[in-house]
Short mmCIF file of C-alpha atoms and ligand atoms in Angstrom, two decimals:
data_model
loop_
_atom_site.label_atom_id
_atom_site.label_comp_id
_atom_site.label_asym_id
_atom_site.label_seq_id
_atom_site.Cartn_x
_atom_site.Cartn_y
_atom_site.Cartn_z
CA UNK T 60 59.13 126.43 106.69
CA UNK T 61 58.44 128.70 109.68
CA UNK T 62 56.63 131.35 107.62
CA UNK T 63 54.44 128.80 105.85
CA UNK T 64 53.69 126.96 109.07
CA UNK T 65 52.60 130.14 110.84
CA UNK T 66 50.35 131.70 108.19
CA UNK T 67 47.39 131.45 110.56
CA UNK T 68 49.22 133.30 113.38
CA UNK T 69 49.01 137.10 113.24
CA UNK T 70 52.43 138.84 113.31
CA UNK T 71 52.51 141.36 116.15
CA UNK T 72 55.21 144.02 116.07
CA UNK T 73 57.87 144.40 118.78
CA UNK T 74 56.60 147.91 119.52
CA UNK T 75 55.19 148.14 123.09
CA UNK T 76 54.99 145.65 125.96
CA UNK T 77 53.91 142.00 126.35
CA UNK T 78 50.14 141.36 126.30
CA UNK T 79 48.34 140.70 129.61
CA UNK T 80 49.44 137.76 131.78
CA UNK T 81 46.33 135.70 131.01
CA UNK T 82 46.85 136.18 127.28
CA UNK T 83 50.52 135.16 127.53
CA UNK T 84 49.49 132.02 129.50
CA UNK T 85 47.09 131.06 126.76
CA UNK T 86 49.54 131.71 123.92
CA UNK T 87 52.32 129.71 125.63
CA UNK T 88 49.87 126.80 126.13
CA UNK T 89 48.84 127.02 122.47
CA UNK T 90 52.47 127.03 121.20
CA UNK T 91 53.21 124.00 123.38
CA UNK T 92 50.15 122.05 122.23
CA UNK T 93 50.86 122.85 118.59
CA UNK T 94 54.31 121.21 118.59
CA UNK T 95 54.13 118.59 121.36
CA UNK T 96 53.35 115.89 118.78
CA UNK T 97 56.05 116.96 116.29
CA UNK T 98 58.44 114.05 115.91
CA UNK T 99 61.24 115.43 113.74
CA UNK T 100 64.92 115.34 114.69
CA UNK T 101 67.26 113.09 116.67
CA UNK T 102 68.47 112.93 120.25
CA UNK T 103 72.22 113.74 120.57
CA UNK T 104 74.42 110.73 121.27
CA UNK T 105 78.02 111.91 120.89
CA UNK T 106 78.03 112.39 124.67
CA UNK T 107 76.79 108.85 125.50
CA UNK T 108 74.50 109.73 128.44
CA UNK T 109 72.51 112.25 126.36
CA UNK T 110 71.17 109.39 124.22
CA UNK T 111 69.08 108.29 127.23
CA UNK T 112 66.86 111.41 127.07
CA UNK T 113 63.13 110.81 126.51
CA UNK T 114 62.29 112.20 123.04
CA UNK T 115 58.78 113.08 124.29
CA UNK T 116 60.02 115.68 126.83
CA UNK T 117 58.87 119.18 125.96
CA UNK T 118 58.78 122.16 128.31
CA UNK T 119 58.13 125.81 127.53
CA UNK T 120 58.49 128.74 129.95
CA UNK T 121 58.18 132.43 129.21
CA UNK T 122 59.47 134.61 132.04
CA UNK T 123 58.71 138.33 131.84
CA UNK T 124 60.89 141.19 133.12
CA UNK T 125 58.22 141.52 135.85
CA UNK T 126 59.34 138.08 137.10
CA UNK T 127 56.05 136.39 136.11
CA UNK T 128 56.36 132.88 134.62
CA UNK T 129 54.02 131.45 131.98
CA UNK T 130 54.66 127.74 131.53
CA UNK T 131 53.48 124.63 129.70
CA UNK T 132 54.62 120.99 129.66
CA UNK T 133 57.77 119.54 131.22
CA UNK T 134 59.20 122.74 132.72
CA UNK T 135 60.48 120.94 135.82
CA UNK T 136 62.52 118.23 134.04
CA UNK T 137 66.25 118.76 134.69
CA UNK T 138 68.78 118.45 131.87
CA UNK T 139 72.40 119.53 131.39
CA UNK T 140 72.71 123.11 130.20
CA UNK T 141 75.51 122.27 127.72
CA UNK T 142 76.31 125.05 125.24
CA UNK T 143 73.78 127.44 126.73
CA UNK T 144 76.27 127.92 129.57
CA UNK T 145 78.55 129.63 127.02
CA UNK T 146 76.19 132.61 126.80
CA UNK T 147 76.17 133.22 130.54
CA UNK T 148 79.90 132.68 131.08
CA UNK T 149 80.45 135.15 128.24
CA UNK T 150 78.22 137.68 130.06
CA UNK T 151 80.20 137.20 133.29
CA UNK T 152 83.52 137.69 131.49
CA UNK T 153 82.24 140.77 129.62
CA UNK T 154 81.04 142.15 132.92
CA UNK T 155 84.45 141.67 134.58
CA UNK T 156 86.81 142.40 131.70
CA UNK T 157 84.81 144.52 129.27
CA UNK T 158 83.81 144.64 125.66
CA UNK T 159 87.22 145.37 124.12
CA UNK T 160 89.25 142.63 125.72
CA UNK T 161 86.74 139.91 124.83
CA UNK T 162 86.50 141.24 121.30
CA UNK T 163 90.27 141.20 120.89
CA UNK T 164 91.09 137.97 122.76
CA UNK T 165 88.25 135.74 121.48
CA UNK T 166 86.32 137.52 118.67
CA UNK T 167 82.67 138.06 117.80
CA UNK T 168 82.21 136.72 114.26
CA UNK T 169 80.42 133.55 113.21
CA UNK T 170 82.64 130.75 111.89
CA UNK T 171 79.96 129.25 109.61
CA UNK T 172 81.37 125.88 110.71
CA UNK T 173 80.22 123.29 113.29
CA UNK T 174 80.56 124.15 116.99
CA UNK T 175 83.50 121.79 117.60
CA UNK T 176 85.41 122.52 114.38
CA UNK T 177 89.20 122.30 114.44
CA UNK T 178 89.41 123.62 110.88
CA UNK T 179 87.74 126.90 111.94
CA UNK T 180 90.64 127.54 114.30
CA UNK T 181 93.27 126.68 111.70
CA UNK T 182 91.61 128.78 109.01
CA UNK T 183 91.60 131.83 111.28
CA UNK T 184 95.23 131.79 112.50
CA UNK T 185 94.24 130.34 115.84
CA UNK T 186 91.49 132.88 116.56
CA UNK T 187 88.59 131.02 118.18
CA UNK T 188 86.32 133.60 116.43
CA UNK T 189 83.53 133.70 119.02
CA UNK T 190 82.59 132.45 122.48
CA UNK T 191 79.66 130.31 121.30
CA UNK T 192 81.77 127.66 119.55
CA UNK T 193 83.71 125.21 121.73
CA UNK T 194 87.18 126.68 121.08
CA UNK T 195 85.96 130.20 121.89
CA UNK T 196 83.99 129.02 124.91
CA UNK T 197 87.05 127.24 126.33
CA UNK T 198 89.11 130.41 125.74
CA UNK T 199 86.37 132.46 127.44
CA UNK T 200 86.20 130.18 130.48
CA UNK T 201 90.00 130.59 130.80
CA UNK T 202 89.43 134.38 130.99
CA UNK T 203 87.23 134.19 134.10
CA UNK T 204 89.39 136.05 136.65
CA UNK T 205 90.31 133.62 139.44
CA UNK T 206 93.08 132.67 141.87
CA UNK T 207 93.22 129.07 140.54
CA UNK T 208 91.16 126.50 138.65
CA UNK T 209 88.95 125.56 141.61
CA UNK T 210 88.24 129.24 142.23
CA UNK T 211 87.43 129.66 138.51
CA UNK T 212 84.91 126.82 138.71
CA UNK T 213 83.38 128.31 141.86
CA UNK T 214 82.94 131.68 140.13
CA UNK T 215 81.37 130.10 137.06
CA UNK T 216 78.92 128.02 139.11
CA UNK T 217 78.00 130.90 141.39
CA UNK T 218 77.63 133.31 138.45
CA UNK T 219 75.30 130.96 136.54
CA UNK T 220 73.36 130.30 139.76
CA UNK T 221 72.77 134.04 140.18
CA UNK T 222 71.33 134.15 136.67
CA UNK T 223 68.99 131.26 137.57
CA UNK T 224 68.11 132.70 140.98
CA UNK T 225 68.90 129.40 142.69
CA UNK T 226 71.95 127.21 143.34
CA UNK T 227 72.78 125.13 140.28
CA UNK T 228 74.54 121.78 140.68
CA UNK T 229 76.44 119.50 138.34
CA UNK T 230 74.73 116.40 136.97
CA UNK T 231 77.55 114.00 137.88
CA UNK T 232 76.54 111.33 135.36
CA UNK T 233 76.69 113.84 132.51
CA UNK T 234 80.00 115.24 133.78
CA UNK T 235 81.54 111.74 133.92
CA UNK T 236 80.17 110.73 130.53
CA UNK T 237 81.47 113.88 128.85
CA UNK T 238 84.83 113.80 130.67
CA UNK T 239 85.49 110.31 129.30
CA UNK T 240 84.72 111.30 125.71
CA UNK T 241 85.76 114.97 125.30
CA UNK T 242 88.98 114.27 123.41
CA UNK T 243 88.13 116.82 120.77
CA UNK T 244 87.69 119.64 123.30
CA UNK T 245 91.07 118.72 124.85
CA UNK T 246 92.60 118.88 121.38
CA UNK T 247 91.01 122.30 120.77
CA UNK T 248 92.45 123.59 124.06
CA UNK T 249 95.96 122.38 123.15
CA UNK T 250 95.65 123.97 119.73
CA UNK T 251 94.57 127.26 121.34
CA UNK T 252 97.58 127.02 123.63
CA UNK T 253 99.87 126.50 120.63
CA UNK T 254 98.55 129.77 119.18
CA UNK T 255 99.00 131.53 122.52
CA UNK T 256 95.24 132.00 122.74
CA UNK T 257 94.58 130.30 126.07
CA UNK T 258 95.10 132.17 129.33
CA UNK T 259 95.11 129.13 131.66
CA UNK T 260 96.11 125.45 131.75
CA UNK T 261 94.41 123.55 128.86
CA UNK T 262 93.35 120.38 130.72
CA UNK T 263 92.16 122.26 133.81
CA UNK T 264 90.21 124.74 131.67
CA UNK T 265 88.49 121.96 129.70
CA UNK T 266 87.55 120.41 133.03
CA UNK T 267 85.93 123.66 134.24
CA UNK T 268 84.20 123.98 130.85
CA UNK T 269 82.91 120.38 131.05
CA UNK T 270 81.55 121.00 134.55
CA UNK T 271 79.83 124.21 133.42
CA UNK T 272 78.19 122.28 130.54
CA UNK T 273 77.01 119.60 133.02
CA UNK T 274 75.11 121.99 135.29
CA UNK T 275 71.52 120.78 135.61
CA UNK T 276 68.76 123.26 134.73
CA UNK T 277 65.08 123.22 133.75
CA UNK T 278 63.21 125.11 131.02
CA UNK T 279 61.93 127.40 133.76
CA UNK T 280 65.52 128.12 134.88
CA UNK T 281 66.44 129.00 131.31
CA UNK T 282 63.49 131.40 131.21
CA UNK T 283 64.72 133.17 134.36
CA UNK T 284 68.33 133.23 133.15
CA UNK T 285 67.27 134.71 129.81
CA UNK T 286 64.92 137.19 131.47
CA UNK T 287 67.93 138.49 133.44
CA UNK T 288 69.59 139.30 130.11
CA UNK T 289 66.31 140.89 128.95
CA UNK T 290 66.19 142.99 132.12
CA UNK T 291 69.49 144.88 131.80
CA UNK T 292 71.33 142.35 133.99
CA UNK T 293 68.94 142.31 136.98
CA UNK T 294 67.33 138.95 137.79
CA UNK T 295 63.61 139.82 137.75
CA UNK T 296 62.75 137.09 140.25
CA UNK T 297 65.40 137.76 142.92
CA UNK T 298 65.93 141.46 142.15
CA UNK T 299 69.71 140.90 142.24
CA UNK T 300 71.96 142.66 139.73
CA UNK T 301 73.95 139.83 138.13
CA UNK T 302 75.86 141.68 135.39
CA UNK T 303 75.92 145.21 133.95
CA UNK T 304 73.51 146.41 131.28
CA UNK T 305 76.50 146.73 128.93
CA UNK T 306 77.43 143.08 129.44
CA UNK T 307 73.82 142.10 128.56
CA UNK T 308 73.92 144.21 125.42
CA UNK T 309 77.21 142.61 124.32
CA UNK T 310 75.95 139.11 125.07
CA UNK T 311 72.70 139.58 123.16
CA UNK T 312 74.54 141.01 120.14
CA UNK T 313 76.75 137.92 120.06
CA UNK T 314 73.80 135.56 120.50
CA UNK T 315 72.02 137.21 117.58
CA UNK T 316 74.86 136.32 115.22
CA UNK T 317 76.23 133.07 116.72
CA UNK T 318 73.62 131.50 119.05
CA UNK T 319 72.21 128.70 116.89
CA UNK T 320 75.32 127.12 115.45
CA UNK T 321 75.48 127.24 111.61
CA UNK T 322 71.75 128.04 111.56
CA UNK T 323 72.14 131.39 113.32
CA UNK T 324 71.34 133.46 110.23
CA UNK T 325 68.28 131.40 109.41
CA UNK T 326 67.07 131.66 113.02
CA UNK T 327 67.44 135.43 113.11
CA UNK T 328 65.65 135.75 109.79
CA UNK T 329 62.72 133.61 110.95
CA UNK T 330 62.43 134.42 114.67
CA UNK T 331 64.28 137.73 115.07
CA UNK T 332 65.65 137.22 118.60
CA UNK T 333 69.04 136.67 120.22
CA UNK T 334 69.13 133.06 121.44
CA UNK T 335 71.33 130.12 122.42
CA UNK T 336 70.72 126.42 122.09
CA UNK T 337 72.53 123.35 123.43
CA UNK T 338 72.87 119.70 122.41
CA UNK T 339 70.80 118.34 125.27
CA UNK T 340 67.78 120.15 123.77
CA UNK T 341 67.67 123.41 125.73
CA UNK T 342 67.00 126.75 124.06
CA UNK T 343 66.80 130.26 125.47
CA UNK T 344 65.51 133.18 123.38
CA UNK T 345 65.68 136.72 124.75
CA UNK T 346 63.35 139.63 123.99
CA UNK T 347 65.19 142.68 125.43
CA UNK T 348 62.99 144.72 127.74
CA UNK T 349 60.22 142.09 127.66
CA UNK T 350 61.39 138.69 128.86
CA UNK T 351 62.74 135.36 127.66
CA UNK T 352 61.59 131.96 126.51
CA UNK T 353 63.21 128.86 127.99
CA UNK T 354 62.47 125.70 126.02
CA UNK T 355 63.51 122.08 126.38
CA UNK T 356 62.97 119.20 124.01
CA UNK T 357 65.77 116.77 123.13
CA UNK T 358 64.98 116.10 119.45
CA UNK T 359 67.56 118.12 117.48
CA UNK T 360 68.04 119.34 113.92
CA UNK T 361 71.33 118.41 112.16
CA UNK T 362 73.06 121.55 113.53
CA UNK T 363 72.17 120.64 117.15
CA UNK T 364 69.15 122.89 117.81
CA UNK T 365 65.95 121.65 119.46
CA UNK T 366 63.31 121.20 116.76
CA UNK T 367 60.23 121.71 118.95
CA UNK T 368 62.00 124.52 120.82
CA UNK T 369 62.64 126.43 117.61
CA UNK T 370 59.12 125.94 116.30
CA UNK T 371 57.52 127.01 119.57
CA UNK T 372 59.77 130.09 119.75
CA UNK T 373 58.79 131.04 116.21
CA UNK T 374 55.15 130.86 117.25
CA UNK T 375 55.71 132.91 120.41
CA UNK T 376 57.85 135.47 118.61
CA UNK T 377 55.10 136.08 116.12
CA UNK T 378 52.07 135.99 118.39
CA UNK T 379 53.60 137.92 121.30
CA UNK T 380 55.38 140.54 119.18
CA UNK T 381 58.91 139.52 120.18
CA UNK T 382 60.66 139.75 116.78
CA UNK T 383 63.04 142.72 117.19
CA UNK T 384 62.81 143.61 113.53
CA UNK T 385 59.01 143.94 113.34
CA UNK T 386 57.99 147.53 114.10
CA UNK T 387 54.79 149.56 113.79
CA UNK T 388 54.87 153.04 112.25
CA UNK T 389 54.63 155.81 114.89
CA UNK T 390 51.12 157.35 115.10
CA UNK T 391 50.77 160.29 112.66
CA UNK T 392 50.23 162.91 115.43
CA UNK T 393 53.46 161.88 117.22
CA UNK T 394 55.45 162.07 113.98
CA UNK T 395 54.05 165.54 113.21
CA UNK T 396 54.96 166.94 116.65
CA UNK T 397 58.49 165.46 116.50
CA UNK T 398 59.04 167.12 113.13
CA UNK T 399 57.76 170.53 114.22
CA UNK T 400 60.25 173.25 113.46
CA UNK T 401 62.29 171.01 111.13
CA UNK T 402 61.17 172.82 107.94
N1 LIG C 775 79.58 120.16 126.24
C1 LIG C 775 79.30 120.05 124.84
C2 LIG C 775 80.58 120.01 124.05
O1 LIG C 775 81.54 120.64 124.43
C3 LIG C 775 78.46 121.24 124.45
C4 LIG C 775 78.01 121.15 123.06
C5 LIG C 775 76.79 121.96 122.73
O2 LIG C 775 75.82 122.01 123.49
O3 LIG C 775 76.85 122.54 121.63
O4 LIG C 775 80.68 119.35 123.05
#
């Protein structure tokens, strides 16, 4: 679908830097205009308050590693970050505890099953498999080093705020709505505990996880947060180092394989970027060394990914040369000089 839809858009390779600022502005505006009228998908309603979202909302923000923002549409509309928080909490935990512990304690393989699957946990001897599904995200939140649960929440909120470059606050209505209906996440936490896979109290950890999912962000915030991962862990707007370059690398590798629910393979094949989506309609796609796209539009595909967000990212990936797998051959003279003396 993506390939056919984009036949008229020239595929640029990932070799080199982003085009000029004015060109990026124009391409972002074009991608937004192209999909603003697309009416496919459904607004999530399993968390009751999310059903109140306006299906017309659509914001697109590309933030470069130079800190420049290129925006179109509803980039100032706030929505709950939901699953996208998982990516940034994972980065914070990787930064504090390192690659090996997270690999061993949570895992880094896709489950191939829905994000809130209980069967996935049972099929894998209690391993949550990865930090982008709910079980793995709850286990990851429990790993955030802290004196107690309130301190854990404070660290999560402050960490995500550093990624955004501004203080993020909870949307209380979303938090209440999800707290009253998150029975499945509570069950997942108990099941993790029964397998000795949870390093903190189950109910308190689900509460921290629910608060982290309820943090209010905008598409522009997602662009800045993603650009921090594209910039080796330094927020390009504030200049603050948020996490190490290694933690960014680990996070992006995980997002490439697990960021778009059961559609992660399809996404990587079509768009070629590490990314994470959430059920309120947010999407962040990261082009390492270049920048990130933050998108928001609440109409979702059956897996829970924003339809307009995905289509706009496909357009941007192609026209801005973001797809990591699209390279240009090195110029002949450079190849010849590199090979000198080989024969
Ligand atoms: N807070 C939501 C949940 O735990 C996040 C779901 C999502 O965005 O995938 O169900």
